[in-house]
Every structure is written in structure tokens, then in C-alpha cells.
DNA sequence: CTGTTAGCGCCTTCAA
DNA sequence: TTGAAGGCGCTAACAG
């Protein structure tokens, strides 16, 4: 009778063979395909069949194998996220929002950490594309040529975040770091400051903000701006050290920091030197949101809404996942902007 | 001549069919299996064959499909990490260390965020097991029965971190939160404090530390300890609010916080009330490492080395991956400990 | 050292 | 609405 001897040996070992669609189908008394449908497209299955299947799933403890499903359907329900770092990171909120939204939509998230290295990013991209993700999110817009090529060839939605560019790989959601530097310069000049100091970690976007700030100051006739670049990650301690260097050398009227964490370190150093903020020295941070705002009345900051970036990135991906391949060619360029929050005048 | 007509249609579309092992094999002039070996177990392949294959890989731009590979070999080279949250998180360092080490070893990391909900954790575990990860890391030791069952049945290494228990699912790496509460109580009592206040977010481990602290104080004859529990996440602002409540009601001599971020908020509130720390009120944080240490001279804290936890978790996984299935039954229970850092006496 | 065969577990396609 | 056949791309196991 048996058309084919079961290839699965009757297991005598304690290792419970993993339950497959076929096992569920047997228990439910339907074809494997029907189980698949009941699970993935229930609207195509009569409700009593549906029930039989679900009962069988519970009875067997079946967990669908997404490797097999993904291989067969070329849909992995996987989104990769690549960022420089997660420790003490300005990206934390973005990741949180992104992961939350994607999880809710039934996608899982692969996390890769590049440590601000485009070479490492390239290696990660290659490895990750091996998983055939349905989409990928990258922090920043600066990548190696090979990375861009691979990403383009992969023909999946690519979202670059936390920066802006005129030549995105696909979709880009962020703001201009040059514009941040420029606006911060103008804002502080308007308030009458003339001697500036900058504390930044060695992060490409932070450096660009700093350079743009200096460029704008130059335009306005201010030539010498002390620019302290310290190794990442941006910790309170690093902020303190940077501030110490500036206080010892340049005695700036205002210190601009590449992140709020650094700014808090600067505040700590100022306090330890009995310097009053902002009277003796003003401090400007970057990043904000749940950290510094409302808490340090003397701290100004550039506020960036990381949560919005994460949510928009998720939206961008999800809308493309549903869409037809042709509409794949309609990427977006979203400027989420930033705002300068001035605690002194609040 | 052709044993079989190529099943792959000659593509006229612009969509470049993705390159497979077979394509590489053709170009290299070897069998597909040889390509597979050259890529995964090069030591089994003669070096000139090896070279032919690598050249063909480069020429074709081949990216191995890990879904297919995983399905065939039942090895996914994937590790899942489940934590409550990543925003403002005490886990950031742990994740960083874990991801770094695993990436280096050729594993990729799936990130799931549970928001302190065991129900959500259960759903995530189920979804994630569908990817057939080679291992899984969970924050905490408190899970639903279904989660524990599924995890046990999955027969993969499971590492619970940032807590300790006598009944781990498998391996557990962390420290006792009860012990933290107790030691903090004793430490502060020794220093002469008698009126305590606690600010905690609604996080199970933070609450356990707080309860243990209170229990120990009771033992020592101190009955009334104000315990403010605020909704997560732990931000500076929440710390400020908690402190404000305590200052208005209880006027504690010392405030113990469930995280350093909260503690910093408490410092800010104290400052705004012109209270001197630690003279008027002492503040004890939790977590530390790159954040508070060395920066706030007035802040005491419980130091936990999140990086070590992450590295040990990675080690635990990697050693089991290499090992024989039988040695799978030798889990570990590692107490990474903690230390109380007292800035006042430093 | 290299090749052949036979699936891994699921979904697409087509037929009933 | 359900079922049967075939293959997604790769690797284990064995043969040469």
C-alpha cells in the first residue's frame, strides 16, 4: 500500500524529531498544503478545516520552519538593521521604534554593528544578504562602492537613515548634518557668543556637523575654533576629558558637543571647576529627546526625533513589501529635520 | 546530450536571476558540491581547485543562500537575543559585546524586544524558533511556562543573562538582584543612613532589588521606606519626578535608584532644590560602567559589568556550538557579581 | 580529493 | 476549497 517507505526513521532516540507540516497534516487528516494554507492564508480555507488544522498544530507543538518557507517562497520576513554601535547610542530610540513596528507587522530583525567602519559594513552586508532579507536599513549614507553595488543588485528595499543625500541607494530618511552645524553656528552667534569650542567623538556625522559649524563661523569672521576629537564611544567621561582640554587651552564661551552624553560630561567638568552654566560657559548638546530635555535647564541641545526616523523607516519598508515590484522604483527622500532647543531662554 | 533540460528559464527580463552554487560550479568547471566545500570547508579541497572556485565566485558575484544552507544542514549560524528594551538601556553594553563576539565567529544576531512582558517574550520565542537559531540569549530568568517548554524542546543552547536562578533552563550568567538589595542596605546602614527612599521603574529586576533592600532594612529595624515605582523607560526625567515625590513627602537621607540614569535625574532634581549631594541627600545608582563612574563624584552606584556578561554569554554559546551533542548537557551557572562603588569616600 | 544522489520542509503551480 | 507534484539552493552521506 505504501507508495513510499517513510524516509524518516522511527526514532528510538530521546531526541524528538522536529515536527513538520507533514506531521501536522497527518494529525489533522488533511494534505500538507492545506496546513500551509490554513496557517498563511486562512481566508482560502474553510473554517472547519481551519479549526482541525489549528488543533493539530497545538497538539503537535508545530513551529513552522521559516528557513524552508523562505527558501520556497523567496520571502524571508526578515529585515536587517546596520548601525555603528548600540552602546550609549543616539540610535537606540530609532532601533526601538523600528523593531517594534516591524515585529508587529510580522517581520524579524537582524542586527549588525559596524563600529563606524565601512569595511565592516561591507562584510556585514554581504553576510546578511545571504539570509535574503526582505529589506535593509543602514545608518548613514556613506558606504563602500562594493556595498552599494551589492545592495543595488539585491533588489530589495534599502533605507538609509540619520542622514540625507541627493544620491540615495533607494530611500533615505534623516536630516542634513551640514545644516545642523550651520544653524547651530548662527544661533549661537545671534546670542552673542564669539569664542567657540567643539567636543566630538570620532564619528563621521558628528565630524561633519563640527566642520560645518566651523565653516559657518569662518564666514562670519571667526577663525579659530578649538575642535577636540576623541575616540568613540561617546561617554560622560569622554565629554569631561574634552571639556578639560578646552578649559585648559581655549577658555571658550560656548562648547558644542557631538552628543548629549558628551554634553553632560562637559557639564560635570564645568561643575567641578565651579564654572556656572551658561553664565561662565554655555553648553550645546545633540540628540536629546528622552535624555537631556527638561532636566538640565542650563543645557541647550539640537533635538532629533529618533523615534520618528525609526517609524518612518518601518513605514517605508512595509509599504514596499506590500507593493508590486514595479512600484519598487518609487523611493523617497524624507527630511525629518531637527530643532534647536535653548534651555537658557526657556 | 542534455540529461535534463535546464529548469531555469533563460531570463529575458531585466531582473537578474540570482546566482546559485550551480552557476558558480559551471563557471569553475567543477561540481556544485565542490563549490560548497571550497567555501565552507576549504581544508578538504585542493588549493588549485579552491582558487578556481573563488575566482568563479568573484566573477559571478555569488552570495550563498543561507536559507538553503541552513535547511540542508540544520545549522543556521544565527543567534537570537531577547531583551526588554534597548532604549536607554542597561543592556546596551551586553548586546554590543555579544554581537561583536558572535559576528566575529561568523554568527548573525536576531534581536527581539520584549518590553518587560513575558507574554510578548513568549510570542517572540515562538516566532524566532521558526528560524531555527543555533542558540538563544534571554534577559532574565522569569518566563512563561510555554516559553520554557518551547525552549527546552528546541534543544539548542539557551543562555539566560543578567540574573541568577537555581533552576536555569540551561546556562545562566548574571548576579543575584536580591543580593544587590541586601548589600546596598547594609552598606548604607553602615554609613549611618536611616531614612531611605527608593526610585525604581517598573522593571521586574529593579523591583526585586528594591524589595530586597526594604526587607533587609526591616530586619535592621527600619520599617518605613518610601518606594516610588514609575513606568519604564528609565529616563532622566523619570528620575527627577521620582526624586521630587520623595523630597516632597519623605525627605530621605539617601535615595536608591534602579538605574544610573534615574540617579542622574535625581541629582538634577536635588540641584534644582539647592540640595547638596551627598551632604543633604545621598544618591545611589545602579548599572554604571561607562556612564556614571568617575563623572559624578557625589554619586554612589552598584557596578555591574555588562560587557563581561555579554562576552561570557558569547563564549558559552560558541563553546557549545563546537561541542558534541552529549556535552550539551553541561550547562553553567556563572555569578558575575557586582560591586558597590562609593564616590563619597573615594 | 571530487562527484553523485537524495533529500532538508515548505510553497508555487496546476489540477480536481 | 483542497490535493499532488515538483523544486527552491544547499549539504550529508556515500561512492569513486
XYZ file of C-alpha atoms (C1' of nucleotides) in Angstrom:
724
model
C 0.000 0.000 0.000
C 2.664 2.406 0.962
C 3.701 4.279 -2.111
C 6.941 5.026 -0.439
C 8.583 3.919 2.710
C 8.773 6.792 5.129
C 12.228 8.179 4.827
C 12.085 9.358 8.395
C 13.401 6.578 10.601
C 11.226 5.675 13.519
C 13.191 7.404 16.173
C 14.214 5.379 19.144
C 16.457 8.099 20.446
C 15.286 10.554 23.044
C 15.817 13.359 20.577
C 12.291 14.233 19.484
C 12.397 14.633 15.736
C 11.150 18.059 14.938
C 7.552 18.341 13.921
C 6.900 19.215 10.290
C 3.981 20.247 8.184
C 3.518 16.623 7.240
C 3.122 15.556 10.839
C 0.516 18.208 11.391
C -1.251 17.214 8.185
C -1.441 13.591 9.300
C -2.891 14.526 12.658
C -5.367 16.910 11.079
C -6.272 14.433 8.361
C -5.604 16.841 5.509
C -2.904 17.428 2.938
C 0.268 19.268 3.927
C -0.627 22.022 1.514
C -3.835 22.606 3.381
C -1.955 23.061 6.608
C 0.281 25.568 4.913
C -2.729 27.472 3.657
C -4.534 27.358 6.969
C -1.516 28.944 8.573
C -0.536 31.505 5.969
C -3.662 32.325 4.045
C -6.525 31.258 6.267
C -9.022 33.112 4.102
C -8.581 30.405 1.473
C -9.581 27.611 3.822
C -12.985 26.583 5.119
C -13.335 27.393 8.771
C -13.892 23.828 9.929
C -10.769 22.692 8.111
C -9.034 25.649 9.640
C -10.030 24.500 13.082
C -8.848 20.940 12.514
C -5.502 22.281 11.449
C -5.075 24.633 14.358
C -5.961 21.852 16.773
C -3.368 19.636 15.172
C -0.792 22.417 15.378
C -1.413 22.772 19.080
C -1.419 19.043 19.631
C 1.896 18.561 17.901
C 3.620 21.734 19.067
C 4.456 22.537 15.479
C 6.712 25.513 14.800
C 6.891 26.410 11.100
C 10.394 26.275 9.702
C 10.957 29.681 8.191
C 14.173 28.586 6.540
C 12.201 26.163 4.434
C 9.367 28.612 3.957
C 11.716 31.347 2.942
C 13.579 29.125 0.556
C 10.420 28.023 -1.158
C 8.739 31.402 -1.321
C 11.734 33.706 -1.527
C 10.253 35.746 1.262
C 12.198 35.735 4.471
C 10.134 38.146 6.604
C 13.457 39.399 7.815
C 14.756 42.952 7.922
C 18.390 43.731 8.607
C 19.480 46.809 10.548
C 23.049 48.036 10.387
C 24.326 50.669 12.779
C 27.674 51.813 14.070
C 27.060 50.871 17.684
C 24.347 50.400 20.179
C 26.230 51.268 23.344
C 25.362 54.735 24.580
C 23.823 55.333 21.294
C 21.820 58.011 19.709
C 20.289 55.261 17.558
C 18.690 53.404 20.426
C 15.290 55.033 20.006
C 15.340 54.532 16.293
C 16.071 50.849 16.693
C 13.392 50.539 19.314
C 10.757 52.103 17.081
C 11.877 50.180 14.040
C 11.970 46.814 15.758
C 8.634 47.426 17.462
C 6.870 48.280 14.242
C 8.424 45.529 12.217
C 7.760 42.906 14.863
C 4.156 43.963 14.995
C 3.955 43.525 11.245
C 5.363 40.022 11.498
C 8.939 40.773 10.499
C 12.027 39.848 12.419
C 15.113 41.968 12.711
C 18.706 41.084 12.196
C 21.102 43.449 13.925
C 24.566 44.260 12.629
C 27.066 46.599 14.293
C 29.608 48.310 12.087
C 31.652 50.307 14.602
C 31.723 53.237 12.148
C 33.754 51.171 9.700
C 32.552 50.995 6.109
C 34.762 47.947 5.579
C 32.999 46.162 8.363
C 29.709 47.347 6.965
C 30.632 45.827 3.637
C 31.394 42.459 5.221
C 28.169 42.570 7.178
C 26.106 43.456 4.142
C 27.495 40.528 2.249
C 26.874 38.122 5.103
C 23.429 39.459 5.720
C 22.319 39.333 2.110
C 22.958 35.609 2.395
C 19.865 35.476 4.567
C 17.850 37.001 1.784
C 16.291 39.717 3.949
C 13.192 41.393 2.580
C 14.660 44.789 3.344
C 17.625 46.501 4.932
C 18.157 49.637 6.982
C 21.533 51.319 7.135
C 22.670 54.158 9.330
C 24.268 56.814 7.206
C 24.701 57.398 3.528
C 28.376 56.788 3.123
C 29.258 53.279 2.012
C 31.916 51.490 0.024
C 31.350 51.004 -3.683
C 31.012 47.273 -3.204
C 28.352 47.779 -0.556
C 26.305 49.984 -2.832
C 26.649 47.546 -5.697
C 25.597 44.537 -3.707
C 22.702 46.390 -2.202
C 21.532 47.544 -5.589
C 21.797 44.086 -7.056
C 19.887 42.599 -4.176
C 16.758 44.329 -5.449
C 15.244 44.778 -2.044
C 14.138 47.978 -0.345
C 17.092 49.788 1.196
C 16.544 52.588 3.685
C 19.380 54.855 4.693
C 18.682 56.735 7.903
C 20.015 59.522 10.095
C 21.435 61.419 7.164
C 20.428 62.898 3.855
C 21.920 62.668 0.389
C 20.996 63.511 -3.143
C 22.103 60.123 -4.341
C 20.453 57.624 -2.056
C 20.704 53.938 -2.864
C 16.966 53.824 -2.536
C 15.055 55.563 0.254
C 16.692 57.985 2.651
C 15.187 59.323 5.886
C 17.041 61.817 8.008
C 18.345 65.323 8.079
C 21.340 67.330 6.961
C 24.260 67.325 9.350
C 25.780 70.244 7.476
C 22.609 72.175 8.118
C 22.809 71.344 11.822
C 26.322 72.771 12.040
C 25.309 75.868 10.172
C 22.178 76.551 12.183
C 23.928 75.966 15.468
C 26.606 78.474 14.442
C 24.045 81.092 13.538
C 22.000 80.501 16.643
C 24.954 80.889 18.946
C 26.328 83.877 17.075
C 22.959 85.536 17.399
C 23.167 85.057 21.114
C 26.437 86.882 21.119
C 28.960 84.136 21.592
C 32.292 84.619 19.890
C 34.698 82.071 21.342
C 33.629 78.519 20.449
C 34.866 75.099 21.405
C 33.762 71.774 19.985
C 33.933 68.343 21.579
C 33.176 65.483 19.258
C 33.807 61.785 19.148
C 35.337 60.388 16.024
C 32.062 59.698 14.272
C 31.669 60.755 10.648
C 28.378 62.552 11.074
C 29.477 64.286 14.243
C 32.618 65.450 12.498
C 30.600 66.791 9.598
C 28.430 68.778 11.957
C 31.548 70.171 13.575
C 33.187 71.053 10.291
C 30.066 72.747 9.041
C 29.844 74.716 12.264
C 33.420 75.881 11.841
C 32.858 76.770 8.212
C 29.888 78.928 9.088
C 31.810 80.624 11.879
C 34.604 81.409 9.423
C 32.127 83.000 7.106
C 31.100 85.245 9.957
C 34.659 86.186 10.664
C 35.507 83.819 13.462
C 38.658 81.985 12.547
C 39.919 79.978 15.464
C 37.637 77.368 16.858
C 39.060 74.668 19.075
C 37.909 71.253 17.846
C 38.596 68.325 20.154
C 38.067 64.950 18.533
C 38.074 61.981 20.885
C 37.744 58.292 20.216
C 34.256 56.810 20.311
C 32.176 55.743 22.159
C 30.689 58.930 23.480
C 30.657 58.543 27.240
C 30.264 61.047 30.044
C 33.917 60.558 30.811
C 34.963 61.427 27.270
C 32.869 64.573 27.498
C 34.615 65.535 30.690
C 38.017 64.994 29.176
C 37.185 67.028 26.116
C 35.900 69.843 28.270
C 39.006 69.726 30.416
C 41.166 70.139 27.331
C 39.128 73.101 26.163
C 39.032 74.806 29.541
C 42.766 74.452 29.919
C 43.578 75.826 26.500
C 40.975 77.903 24.861
C 38.551 79.111 27.526
C 35.578 79.068 25.155
C 32.364 80.937 25.886
C 30.371 78.077 24.489
C 31.062 74.378 23.969
C 29.251 72.474 21.260
C 29.157 68.698 21.666
C 28.513 65.911 19.208
C 26.082 64.272 21.605
C 24.113 64.921 24.756
C 26.093 62.355 26.638
C 29.245 64.300 25.928
C 27.430 67.477 26.888
C 26.534 66.012 30.257
C 30.175 65.170 30.774
C 31.029 68.763 29.926
C 28.511 69.967 32.499
C 30.134 67.718 35.083
C 33.582 69.104 34.313
C 32.277 72.668 34.426
C 30.702 71.970 37.801
C 33.911 70.546 39.159
C 35.659 73.744 38.104
C 32.966 75.831 39.727
C 32.027 77.255 36.394
C 28.421 78.294 36.115
C 26.498 77.166 33.059
C 25.534 79.058 30.983
C 26.928 82.165 32.655
C 30.598 81.233 32.543
C 30.303 78.796 29.715
C 27.311 77.699 27.649
C 26.899 74.090 26.527
C 25.114 72.730 23.459
C 24.376 69.045 23.042
C 22.956 66.912 20.288
C 20.387 64.173 20.126
C 18.097 64.719 23.001
C 14.600 63.551 23.377
C 14.300 61.330 26.396
C 17.657 62.194 27.834
C 18.595 65.747 28.400
C 15.491 67.770 27.688
C 13.724 69.286 30.651
C 16.353 68.013 33.002
C 19.363 70.198 32.628
C 17.966 73.698 32.492
C 21.301 75.078 31.505
C 21.848 72.723 28.585
C 20.883 73.676 25.076
C 20.638 70.944 22.511
C 19.821 70.028 18.955
C 16.800 67.849 19.099
C 16.449 64.997 16.656
C 13.466 62.733 16.778
C 14.970 59.279 16.512
C 11.654 57.584 17.076
C 10.130 59.282 14.071
C 13.047 58.222 11.937
C 12.551 54.642 13.048
C 8.832 54.705 12.421
C 9.159 56.259 9.009
C 11.801 53.751 8.060
C 9.487 50.943 9.119
C 6.646 52.505 7.138
C 8.825 52.841 4.086
C 9.753 49.192 4.235
C 6.309 47.858 4.997
C 4.648 49.828 2.240
C 7.153 48.489 -0.273
C 6.737 44.944 0.933
C 3.082 45.035 0.121
C 3.590 46.765 -3.189
C 4.070 45.409 -6.669
C 7.637 45.091 -7.920
C 7.155 47.967 -10.306
C 6.343 50.408 -7.557
C 9.687 49.426 -6.076
C 11.090 52.194 -8.165
C 9.487 54.949 -6.190
C 11.871 55.655 -3.363
C 11.518 58.602 -1.067
C 13.770 61.234 0.392
C 12.424 62.408 3.714
C 13.902 65.266 5.663
C 12.873 64.741 9.261
C 14.590 67.948 10.304
C 15.841 68.971 13.722
C 15.281 71.797 16.119
C 17.493 73.799 18.371
C 16.268 73.804 21.940
C 17.566 76.605 24.023
C 17.193 75.974 27.707
C 18.609 79.321 28.683
C 15.754 81.259 27.271
C 13.112 78.712 28.176
C 23.071 15.073 -24.809
C 21.433 17.082 -22.065
C 20.346 14.743 -19.346
C 17.789 17.259 -18.348
C 16.579 20.481 -19.790
C 17.594 23.327 -17.577
C 14.638 24.107 -15.420
C 15.741 27.696 -15.121
C 14.203 29.683 -17.970
C 16.602 31.790 -19.948
C 15.711 35.085 -18.450
C 14.853 37.886 -20.825
C 13.709 40.151 -18.038
C 15.956 42.785 -16.570
C 15.677 41.076 -13.221
C 18.989 39.290 -12.900
C 18.239 35.792 -11.674
C 20.144 35.278 -8.519
C 23.375 33.392 -8.846
C 23.434 29.919 -7.342
C 26.013 27.324 -6.485
C 25.313 25.657 -9.801
C 26.200 28.770 -11.730
C 29.448 29.064 -9.867
C 30.165 25.386 -10.422
C 29.657 25.769 -14.165
C 31.980 28.721 -14.350
C 34.593 26.995 -12.233
C 34.217 23.751 -14.121
C 33.602 21.641 -11.039
C 30.660 20.020 -9.298
C 28.362 22.094 -7.119
C 29.391 20.086 -4.110
C 32.975 21.093 -4.671
C 31.988 24.725 -4.634
C 30.165 24.172 -1.392
C 33.234 22.542 0.098
C 35.604 25.166 -1.184
C 33.514 27.771 0.566
C 32.686 26.020 3.811
C 35.432 23.503 4.400
C 38.335 24.693 2.273
C 40.724 22.325 4.020
C 39.053 19.462 2.163
C 39.775 20.932 -1.253
C 42.989 21.091 -3.256
C 44.276 24.605 -3.423
C 44.152 24.927 -7.209
C 40.528 23.813 -7.199
C 39.976 26.234 -4.375
C 41.353 29.035 -6.469
C 39.200 28.177 -9.485
C 36.161 28.274 -7.260
C 36.998 31.557 -5.598
C 37.627 33.140 -8.981
C 34.279 31.909 -10.184
C 32.614 33.264 -7.053
C 34.076 36.678 -7.681
C 33.242 36.558 -11.363
C 29.626 35.709 -10.729
C 29.055 37.800 -7.631
C 27.714 34.753 -5.854
C 26.215 35.212 -2.408
C 25.483 31.900 -0.671
C 21.861 31.442 0.260
C 21.916 30.701 3.952
C 18.271 29.777 3.992
C 19.029 26.863 1.718
C 22.228 26.064 3.534
C 20.527 26.158 6.883
C 17.702 23.992 5.701
C 20.045 21.376 4.334
C 22.466 21.317 7.224
C 20.186 22.278 10.103
C 22.709 24.873 11.110
C 21.528 28.428 10.799
C 24.546 30.306 12.185
C 22.001 32.527 13.823
C 21.711 33.518 17.466
C 18.652 35.236 18.854
C 18.848 37.837 21.595
C 15.762 38.803 23.565
C 15.740 41.796 25.849
C 13.172 44.113 27.367
C 14.282 47.241 25.579
C 17.252 48.846 24.014
C 16.386 52.471 24.575
C 18.365 53.952 27.434
C 19.244 50.519 28.390
C 21.481 48.894 30.856
C 21.752 46.043 28.348
C 23.427 48.073 25.635
C 26.952 47.037 26.559
C 25.963 43.434 26.865
C 24.416 43.450 23.427
C 27.425 45.191 21.999
C 29.830 42.615 23.401
C 27.617 39.722 22.444
C 27.029 40.859 18.888
C 30.683 41.715 18.390
C 31.895 38.325 19.516
C 29.274 36.365 17.658
C 29.784 38.314 14.452
C 33.482 37.660 14.649
C 32.755 33.965 14.982
C 30.565 34.026 11.897
C 27.190 34.126 13.589
C 24.445 36.591 12.965
C 22.155 38.013 15.584
C 18.436 38.315 15.616
C 17.167 40.966 18.014
C 13.828 40.751 19.804
C 12.441 43.352 22.210
C 10.013 42.171 24.872
C 9.165 45.402 26.677
C 9.321 43.533 30.016
C 6.347 41.421 29.013
C 6.652 37.666 29.357
C 3.687 37.247 27.045
C 5.490 39.182 24.362
C 8.583 37.176 25.078
C 6.603 34.006 24.543
C 5.359 35.180 21.166
C 8.842 36.235 20.141
C 10.366 32.945 21.199
C 7.883 31.069 19.109
C 8.455 33.239 16.067
C 12.189 33.141 16.471
C 12.417 29.387 16.899
C 10.913 29.251 13.438
C 14.257 30.485 12.156
C 15.956 27.542 13.805
C 18.593 29.628 15.574
C 21.645 27.769 16.794
C 21.314 29.408 20.183
C 19.297 31.957 22.107
C 20.057 34.534 24.763
C 17.347 35.816 27.065
C 17.469 38.632 29.563
C 16.206 37.427 32.883
C 15.158 34.117 34.313
C 11.445 34.601 34.611
C 9.470 33.257 31.690
C 6.082 31.777 30.985
C 5.686 28.021 31.200
C 5.148 27.818 27.456
C 8.362 29.725 26.811
C 10.373 27.363 28.967
C 8.776 24.350 27.314
C 9.433 25.508 23.793
C 12.959 26.484 24.623
C 13.634 23.120 26.208
C 12.170 21.252 23.281
C 14.210 23.276 20.842
C 17.337 21.503 22.094
C 19.613 24.423 21.452
C 21.845 26.255 23.900
C 19.845 28.774 25.920
C 21.621 31.429 27.944
C 19.746 33.475 30.495
C 21.600 36.632 31.456
C 21.543 39.490 33.944
C 20.054 37.351 36.670
C 20.682 34.159 38.554
C 18.462 31.223 39.412
C 18.801 27.729 40.763
C 16.619 26.354 38.036
C 18.020 27.730 34.808
C 16.662 26.464 31.517
C 20.225 25.782 30.536
C 23.061 28.223 31.189
C 22.663 31.312 33.330
C 25.106 34.204 33.594
C 24.490 37.105 35.911
C 24.151 38.022 39.542
C 21.604 37.994 42.308
C 19.364 41.028 42.441
C 18.285 40.054 45.933
C 21.913 40.149 46.955
C 22.278 43.616 45.443
C 19.383 44.936 47.515
C 20.738 43.352 50.656
C 24.294 44.576 50.218
C 23.175 48.070 49.352
C 21.073 48.141 52.510
C 23.975 47.033 54.662
C 26.400 49.372 53.004
C 24.209 52.382 53.549
C 23.270 51.386 57.067
C 26.955 51.094 57.876
C 27.420 54.618 56.683
C 24.801 55.735 59.148
C 21.819 56.404 56.951
C 18.445 55.687 58.482
C 15.815 57.332 56.281
C 15.729 55.662 52.855
C 13.879 56.375 49.653
C 13.763 54.237 46.518
C 13.070 55.303 42.959
C 12.552 52.463 40.513
C 10.989 51.969 37.165
C 8.532 49.168 36.790
C 11.082 46.560 35.796
C 10.965 43.164 37.467
C 14.626 43.003 38.392
C 14.688 46.585 39.639
C 11.674 45.869 41.787
C 13.301 42.790 43.217
C 16.358 44.804 44.171
C 14.106 47.331 45.828
C 12.105 44.738 47.727
C 15.215 43.014 48.915
C 16.602 46.325 50.080
C 13.443 47.001 52.042
C 13.436 43.519 53.526
C 16.971 43.921 54.775
C 16.183 47.328 56.227
C 13.227 45.812 58.082
C 15.496 43.195 59.557
C 17.646 46.003 60.846
C 14.675 47.711 62.398
C 13.850 50.266 59.722
C 10.225 49.904 58.869
C 9.125 52.719 56.619
C 10.897 53.087 53.333
C 9.317 55.167 50.610
C 9.285 53.178 47.363
C 8.363 55.115 44.232
C 7.649 52.938 41.208
C 7.385 54.745 37.906
C 6.603 53.467 34.441
C 9.536 52.458 32.239
C 11.614 53.516 30.398
C 14.128 54.865 32.854
C 14.854 58.403 31.706
C 16.453 61.353 33.427
C 13.056 62.931 33.581
C 11.521 59.961 35.377
C 14.356 60.108 37.885
C 13.633 63.758 38.509
C 9.970 63.087 39.042
C 10.633 60.260 41.437
C 13.015 62.417 43.406
C 10.513 65.245 43.527
C 7.929 62.908 45.029
C 10.358 61.708 47.653
C 11.609 65.166 48.564
C 8.062 66.430 48.939
C 6.939 63.558 51.133
C 9.578 61.639 52.883
C 12.719 63.737 52.995
C 15.016 60.732 52.805
C 18.663 60.893 53.741
C 19.547 58.626 50.888
C 17.820 57.755 47.609
C 18.479 54.419 45.949
C 17.679 54.224 42.243
C 17.059 51.293 39.957
C 19.440 52.718 37.372
C 22.126 55.320 36.919
C 20.000 57.237 34.501
C 17.369 57.665 37.179
C 20.105 58.588 39.618
C 21.294 61.349 37.332
C 17.751 62.655 37.206
C 17.675 62.605 40.987
C 20.909 64.601 41.065
C 19.350 67.143 38.745
C 16.301 67.485 40.965
C 18.456 67.797 44.045
C 20.476 70.519 42.363
C 17.371 72.422 41.396
C 16.312 72.338 45.059
C 19.739 73.513 46.139
C 20.273 70.287 47.989
C 23.882 69.278 48.262
C 24.761 65.694 47.411
C 25.710 63.746 49.456
C 25.550 66.180 52.365
C 21.827 66.868 52.282
C 20.890 63.719 50.474
C 22.983 60.809 49.203
C 22.213 59.094 45.909
C 22.910 55.507 44.879
C 22.578 54.376 41.272
C 22.796 51.052 39.503
C 24.490 49.819 36.372
C 27.394 52.090 35.824
C 30.478 51.348 33.849
C 30.814 53.816 31.031
C 28.164 56.152 32.303
C 28.345 57.465 35.783
C 31.639 56.288 37.181
C 34.322 58.909 37.639
C 31.999 61.618 36.470
C 29.640 62.377 39.300
C 31.822 62.461 42.362
C 28.813 62.585 44.602
C 27.072 59.573 43.087
C 27.478 56.118 44.529
C 26.473 53.200 42.397
C 26.266 49.463 42.063
C 28.585 48.499 39.309
C 27.689 45.652 37.015
C 29.929 44.667 34.191
C 27.580 44.264 31.255
C 30.393 43.696 28.819
C 31.623 40.701 30.747
C 28.145 39.246 30.819
C 27.914 39.638 27.050
C 31.309 38.076 26.455
C 30.678 35.138 28.735
C 27.332 34.551 27.098
C 29.003 34.519 23.701
C 31.663 32.139 24.998
C 29.045 29.841 26.449
C 27.268 29.670 23.128
C 30.323 29.283 20.960
C 31.814 26.531 23.072
C 28.577 24.581 22.860
C 28.314 25.083 19.130
C 31.580 23.344 18.634
C 30.831 20.613 21.090
C 29.251 17.217 20.665
C 25.557 16.911 21.382
C 26.237 14.947 24.537
C 28.242 17.727 26.103
C 25.170 19.855 25.551
C 24.104 18.652 28.951
C 26.772 20.500 30.827
C 25.307 23.928 31.384
C 26.897 26.509 33.614
C 25.780 28.887 36.278
C 28.055 31.881 36.406
C 27.812 34.567 39.041
C 29.422 37.652 37.568
C 28.867 39.575 40.751
C 28.648 43.315 41.287
C 30.409 45.872 43.375
C 29.311 48.890 45.285
C 31.223 51.978 44.311
C 31.141 54.712 46.821
C 32.126 58.035 45.386
C 31.868 59.869 48.672
C 34.766 58.069 50.215
C 36.799 57.884 47.038
C 40.265 14.889 -3.267
C 35.907 15.125 -6.041
C 31.421 13.734 -7.710
C 26.642 11.670 -7.282
C 22.375 11.037 -5.118
C 18.816 12.244 -2.222
C 16.580 14.917 0.446
C 16.008 19.339 4.247
C 10.499 21.495 4.915
C 7.943 24.375 2.663
C 5.301 26.858 -1.111
C 4.124 27.577 -6.190
C 1.563 25.873 -9.684
C -1.761 23.436 -11.600
C -5.427 20.094 -11.478
C -9.565 18.253 -9.388
C -11.938 24.685 -1.373
C -8.481 21.006 -1.398
C -4.778 17.987 -3.237
C -0.482 16.335 -5.899
C 3.769 17.140 -7.999
C 7.901 19.492 -8.262
C 11.531 22.412 -6.996
C 13.694 26.478 -4.056
C 19.509 26.157 -3.139
C 22.138 23.779 -0.462
C 24.696 19.878 2.033
C 25.063 14.905 4.267
C 26.416 10.640 3.071
C 28.399 7.807 0.373
C 30.988 6.235 -3.768
C 34.878 6.595 -6.676
